[in-house]
Coordinates of C-alpha atoms in Angstrom, one line a residue:
P103 CA -146.6 2.8 -44.6
V104 CA -146.8 0.1 -41.9
T105 CA -145.9 0.3 -38.2
P106 CA -143.9 -2.8 -37.3
S107 CA -144.5 -4.7 -34.1
G108 CA -141.8 -6.0 -31.8
G109 CA -141.6 -9.1 -34.1
G110 CA -141.0 -7.0 -37.3
V111 CA -142.8 -7.0 -40.6
Q112 CA -143.3 -9.9 -43.0
I113 CA -144.6 -9.8 -46.6
T114 CA -146.3 -12.9 -48.0
I115 CA -147.3 -13.2 -51.7
E116 CA -150.4 -15.5 -51.6
E117 CA -151.2 -15.3 -55.3
T118 CA -149.7 -13.9 -58.5
S119 CA -149.9 -14.4 -62.2
A120 CA -147.7 -17.1 -63.8
T121 CA -147.2 -15.0 -66.9
D122 CA -146.9 -11.6 -65.2
P123 CA -145.7 -12.2 -61.6
V124 CA -145.1 -9.7 -58.9
R125 CA -141.6 -8.3 -59.3
D126 CA -139.2 -5.5 -58.3
I127 CA -140.4 -5.4 -54.7
T128 CA -138.7 -2.8 -52.5
F129 CA -139.2 -3.0 -48.8
Q130 CA -137.4 -0.4 -46.6
L131 CA -137.7 2.1 -43.9
Q132 CA -139.8 5.1 -45.0
E133 CA -137.2 7.7 -44.1
Y134 CA -134.8 6.0 -46.5
D135 CA -137.1 5.4 -49.4
Q136 CA -135.3 7.9 -51.6
E137 CA -131.9 6.4 -51.4
P138 CA -130.2 6.5 -54.8
E139 CA -129.2 3.2 -56.5
G140 CA -125.7 1.9 -55.7
T141 CA -125.6 3.1 -52.1
S142 CA -125.2 0.9 -49.1
P143 CA -127.8 -1.9 -48.5
F144 CA -127.6 -1.1 -44.8
T145 CA -129.3 1.9 -43.1
P146 CA -127.2 4.4 -41.2
I147 CA -129.0 3.4 -38.0
F148 CA -127.9 -0.2 -38.4
V149 CA -124.3 0.8 -39.2
D150 CA -124.2 3.2 -36.3
T151 CA -125.4 0.6 -34.0
L152 CA -122.4 -1.6 -34.8
S153 CA -119.9 1.2 -34.8
G154 CA -117.2 0.7 -32.2
M155 CA -117.3 -3.1 -32.5
D156 CA -113.8 -4.6 -33.0
V157 CA -115.1 -7.9 -34.5
L158 CA -118.4 -8.9 -36.2
R159 CA -119.1 -12.6 -35.8
F160 CA -121.3 -13.9 -38.7
M161 CA -122.3 -17.2 -37.2
D162 CA -126.0 -16.5 -37.1
M163 CA -126.1 -14.3 -40.2
G164 CA -124.7 -17.3 -42.1
R165 CA -126.9 -19.8 -40.4
T166 CA -123.9 -21.8 -39.5
N167 CA -125.3 -24.1 -36.9
N168 CA -127.0 -27.3 -38.2
N169 CA -126.5 -26.1 -41.8
N170 CA -127.0 -28.8 -44.5
I171 CA -125.0 -26.9 -47.2
V172 CA -122.2 -28.8 -48.8
H173 CA -121.7 -27.3 -52.3
W174 CA -120.6 -23.7 -53.2
A175 CA -123.3 -23.7 -55.9
D176 CA -126.0 -23.8 -53.2
R177 CA -124.8 -20.7 -51.4
T178 CA -126.7 -17.4 -51.2
T179 CA -125.4 -14.6 -53.5
K180 CA -126.3 -10.9 -53.7
D181 CA -128.6 -11.7 -56.6
T182 CA -130.5 -14.5 -54.8
I183 CA -134.2 -13.7 -54.6
S184 CA -134.1 -13.8 -50.8
Q185 CA -131.3 -13.6 -48.2
S186 CA -133.3 -15.9 -45.9
R187 CA -134.3 -18.5 -48.5
T188 CA -134.5 -22.2 -47.9
L189 CA -133.5 -24.6 -50.7
Q190 CA -135.6 -27.7 -50.5
R191 CA -134.9 -31.1 -52.1
V192 CA -137.6 -33.8 -52.2
I193 CA -136.5 -37.4 -52.3
D194 CA -139.1 -40.0 -53.2
I195 CA -138.8 -43.2 -51.3
A196 CA -139.3 -46.6 -53.0
Q197 CA -138.6 -48.9 -50.1
V198 CA -137.9 -49.0 -46.3
R199 CA -135.9 -51.9 -45.0
M200 CA -133.6 -53.2 -42.3
P201 CA -130.0 -52.2 -43.0
V202 CA -128.1 -54.5 -45.4
S203 CA -124.9 -53.9 -43.4
P204 CA -124.5 -52.5 -39.9
P205 CA -124.1 -48.7 -39.5
T206 CA -120.5 -47.4 -39.3
S207 CA -121.0 -44.2 -37.3
F208 CA -123.8 -42.5 -35.4
I209 CA -126.8 -44.6 -36.3
Y210 CA -128.8 -45.8 -33.3
F211 CA -131.4 -48.5 -34.3
G212 CA -130.9 -48.0 -38.0
L213 CA -133.6 -48.0 -40.6
E214 CA -132.6 -47.9 -44.3
F215 CA -134.4 -46.0 -47.1
V216 CA -134.1 -46.7 -50.8
A217 CA -134.8 -43.7 -53.1
T218 CA -136.4 -44.0 -56.5
E219 CA -133.4 -42.3 -58.0
P220 CA -129.9 -41.0 -56.8
H221 CA -130.6 -38.9 -53.7
G222 CA -127.6 -36.6 -53.7
L223 CA -127.4 -36.7 -49.9
E224 CA -124.2 -36.4 -47.9
S225 CA -123.6 -38.2 -44.6
G226 CA -124.2 -35.8 -41.8
Q227 CA -127.0 -33.9 -43.4
T228 CA -130.3 -33.9 -41.7
I229 CA -133.7 -34.7 -43.2
K230 CA -137.3 -35.1 -42.2
L231 CA -139.5 -37.8 -43.5
E232 CA -143.1 -37.6 -44.7
G233 CA -145.5 -40.5 -44.6
L234 CA -143.3 -42.7 -42.4
Q235 CA -145.5 -45.5 -41.1
G236 CA -145.1 -48.9 -39.5
Q237 CA -143.9 -50.3 -36.2
V238 CA -140.6 -51.4 -34.6
L239 CA -140.6 -54.4 -32.3
V240 CA -137.7 -54.5 -29.9
N241 CA -136.9 -57.7 -27.9
Q242 CA -134.5 -57.3 -24.9
T243 CA -132.6 -59.9 -22.9
D244 CA -134.2 -58.7 -19.6
E245 CA -136.8 -61.4 -19.1
G246 CA -137.8 -61.3 -22.7
T247 CA -139.0 -57.7 -22.5
T248 CA -140.7 -56.6 -25.7
F249 CA -142.1 -53.2 -26.6
V250 CA -143.5 -51.8 -29.8
R251 CA -143.0 -48.2 -31.0
D252 CA -144.9 -46.6 -33.9
L253 CA -142.5 -45.2 -36.5
S254 CA -144.9 -42.2 -36.8
D255 CA -143.5 -41.1 -33.4
V256 CA -140.0 -40.6 -34.7
W257 CA -138.7 -37.1 -34.0
Y258 CA -137.0 -34.9 -36.6
P259 CA -134.7 -33.7 -38.1
K260 CA -132.7 -36.9 -38.5
M261 CA -129.1 -37.2 -39.5
V262 CA -128.4 -39.5 -42.4
E263 CA -125.6 -42.0 -43.1
V264 CA -125.3 -42.5 -46.9
T265 CA -125.0 -46.2 -47.8
S266 CA -125.1 -45.9 -51.6
S267 CA -126.1 -43.4 -54.2
T268 CA -129.8 -44.4 -53.8
S269 CA -129.9 -45.5 -50.2
F270 CA -129.3 -44.0 -46.7
M271 CA -129.9 -44.8 -43.1
I272 CA -131.3 -42.8 -40.1
S273 CA -131.6 -43.6 -36.4
I274 CA -135.1 -44.4 -35.3
G275 CA -134.1 -44.7 -31.6
S276 CA -134.0 -41.9 -29.1
W277 CA -133.1 -41.2 -25.5
G278 CA -136.7 -42.0 -24.6
W279 CA -136.1 -45.6 -25.4
D280 CA -135.0 -47.5 -22.3
V281 CA -132.8 -50.0 -24.1
E282 CA -129.1 -50.3 -25.0
H283 CA -127.5 -52.0 -28.0
D284 CA -125.9 -54.7 -25.9
E285 CA -129.3 -55.6 -24.4
L286 CA -131.0 -56.4 -27.7
I287 CA -132.0 -59.7 -29.0
E288 CA -133.5 -58.4 -32.2
I289 CA -135.3 -55.4 -33.8
I290 CA -138.1 -56.1 -36.2
F291 CA -139.7 -53.5 -38.4
N292 CA -143.3 -54.2 -39.4
N293 CA -144.8 -52.8 -42.5
A294 CA -142.4 -49.9 -42.6
T295 CA -143.1 -47.4 -45.5
A296 CA -142.4 -43.8 -46.2
D297 CA -143.4 -41.4 -49.0
R298 CA -140.5 -39.0 -49.2
A299 CA -137.5 -37.4 -47.5
I300 CA -137.2 -33.6 -47.3
L301 CA -133.7 -31.9 -47.2
D302 CA -133.7 -28.2 -46.3
I303 CA -130.7 -26.1 -47.0
R304 CA -130.7 -22.7 -45.2
A305 CA -127.6 -21.0 -46.6
G306 CA -127.8 -17.7 -44.8
V307 CA -126.9 -14.2 -46.0
A308 CA -124.4 -13.7 -48.9
Y309 CA -120.8 -13.5 -47.9
E310 CA -120.5 -10.3 -50.0
Y311 CA -122.9 -8.5 -47.7
M312 CA -120.9 -9.7 -44.6
I313 CA -117.8 -8.3 -46.2
E314 CA -119.5 -5.0 -47.1
L315 CA -120.8 -4.6 -43.5
S316 CA -117.4 -5.2 -42.1
I317 CA -115.9 -2.6 -44.3
E318 CA -118.6 0.0 -43.5
T319 CA -118.3 -0.5 -39.7
G320 CA -114.5 -0.9 -39.7
A321 CA -114.7 -4.1 -37.8
D322 CA -112.8 -7.3 -38.4
P323 CA -115.0 -10.1 -39.8
W324 CA -115.3 -13.5 -38.1
F325 CA -116.5 -15.9 -40.8
C326 CA -117.8 -19.3 -39.8
V327 CA -117.5 -22.3 -42.2
P328 CA -120.4 -24.7 -42.4
H329 CA -119.4 -28.0 -40.9
L330 CA -120.4 -30.0 -44.0
A331 CA -118.8 -27.7 -46.6
N332 CA -116.6 -29.6 -49.0
D333 CA -113.1 -28.7 -50.0
D334 CA -114.2 -26.8 -53.1
Y335 CA -116.7 -24.7 -51.0
I336 CA -113.9 -23.8 -48.5
T337 CA -111.5 -22.9 -51.3
Q338 CA -114.1 -20.7 -53.1
M339 CA -115.1 -19.0 -49.8
A340 CA -111.5 -18.2 -49.0
T341 CA -110.9 -16.9 -52.5
L342 CA -114.0 -14.7 -52.4
I343 CA -113.1 -13.1 -49.1
A344 CA -109.5 -12.6 -50.1
N345 CA -110.5 -10.9 -53.4
E346 CA -113.0 -8.6 -51.7

């Protein structure tokens, strides 16, 4: 038995056998360690705490804000190994270049990346870059003002605009840059390179558990749809909720 601190308890598996890995881990409050199979996944204390609520809003449980999920296949299910997992996609970068065509939406000082293979990204998803190096030289009309910024200083995550199946753009500018688009003479990228882009998808808790919690507490559920979810995702989500 362990006594949790105010921050809770976390279990980390640092090493295990590839042929006989650690499995069938059960982690629960000691007073409920004899619960029979098939009973509620929620402790009576948790359910009682929520009793009397008219509505349960599942925005945070579903990690709705800034969620990169697009496809229903990437959602968390009851059988997923963890209800707080992060799906990670690694995209190897072959080339960094000035945009072939100007950005069409939210790109501010765009820099374009060419992947070694189709990246599978969707416009609006956010990524972080590893190994981004080089400099950006900005010339302004104000008395020929010029300043240089190292690309390694770019902050993350960055929203992408997809330009093709193998290329995408990000904004390398920020509010810390005292320059506006209409003041620019030119932007020059010097020796810009990058190793890879990382896409993290944090899908949140399974909708089935949200539904079950609503039923147990007698509260109306307030489901939040991820902003990048495609039409199939929304249809599948609505069908699941209706059927449950």
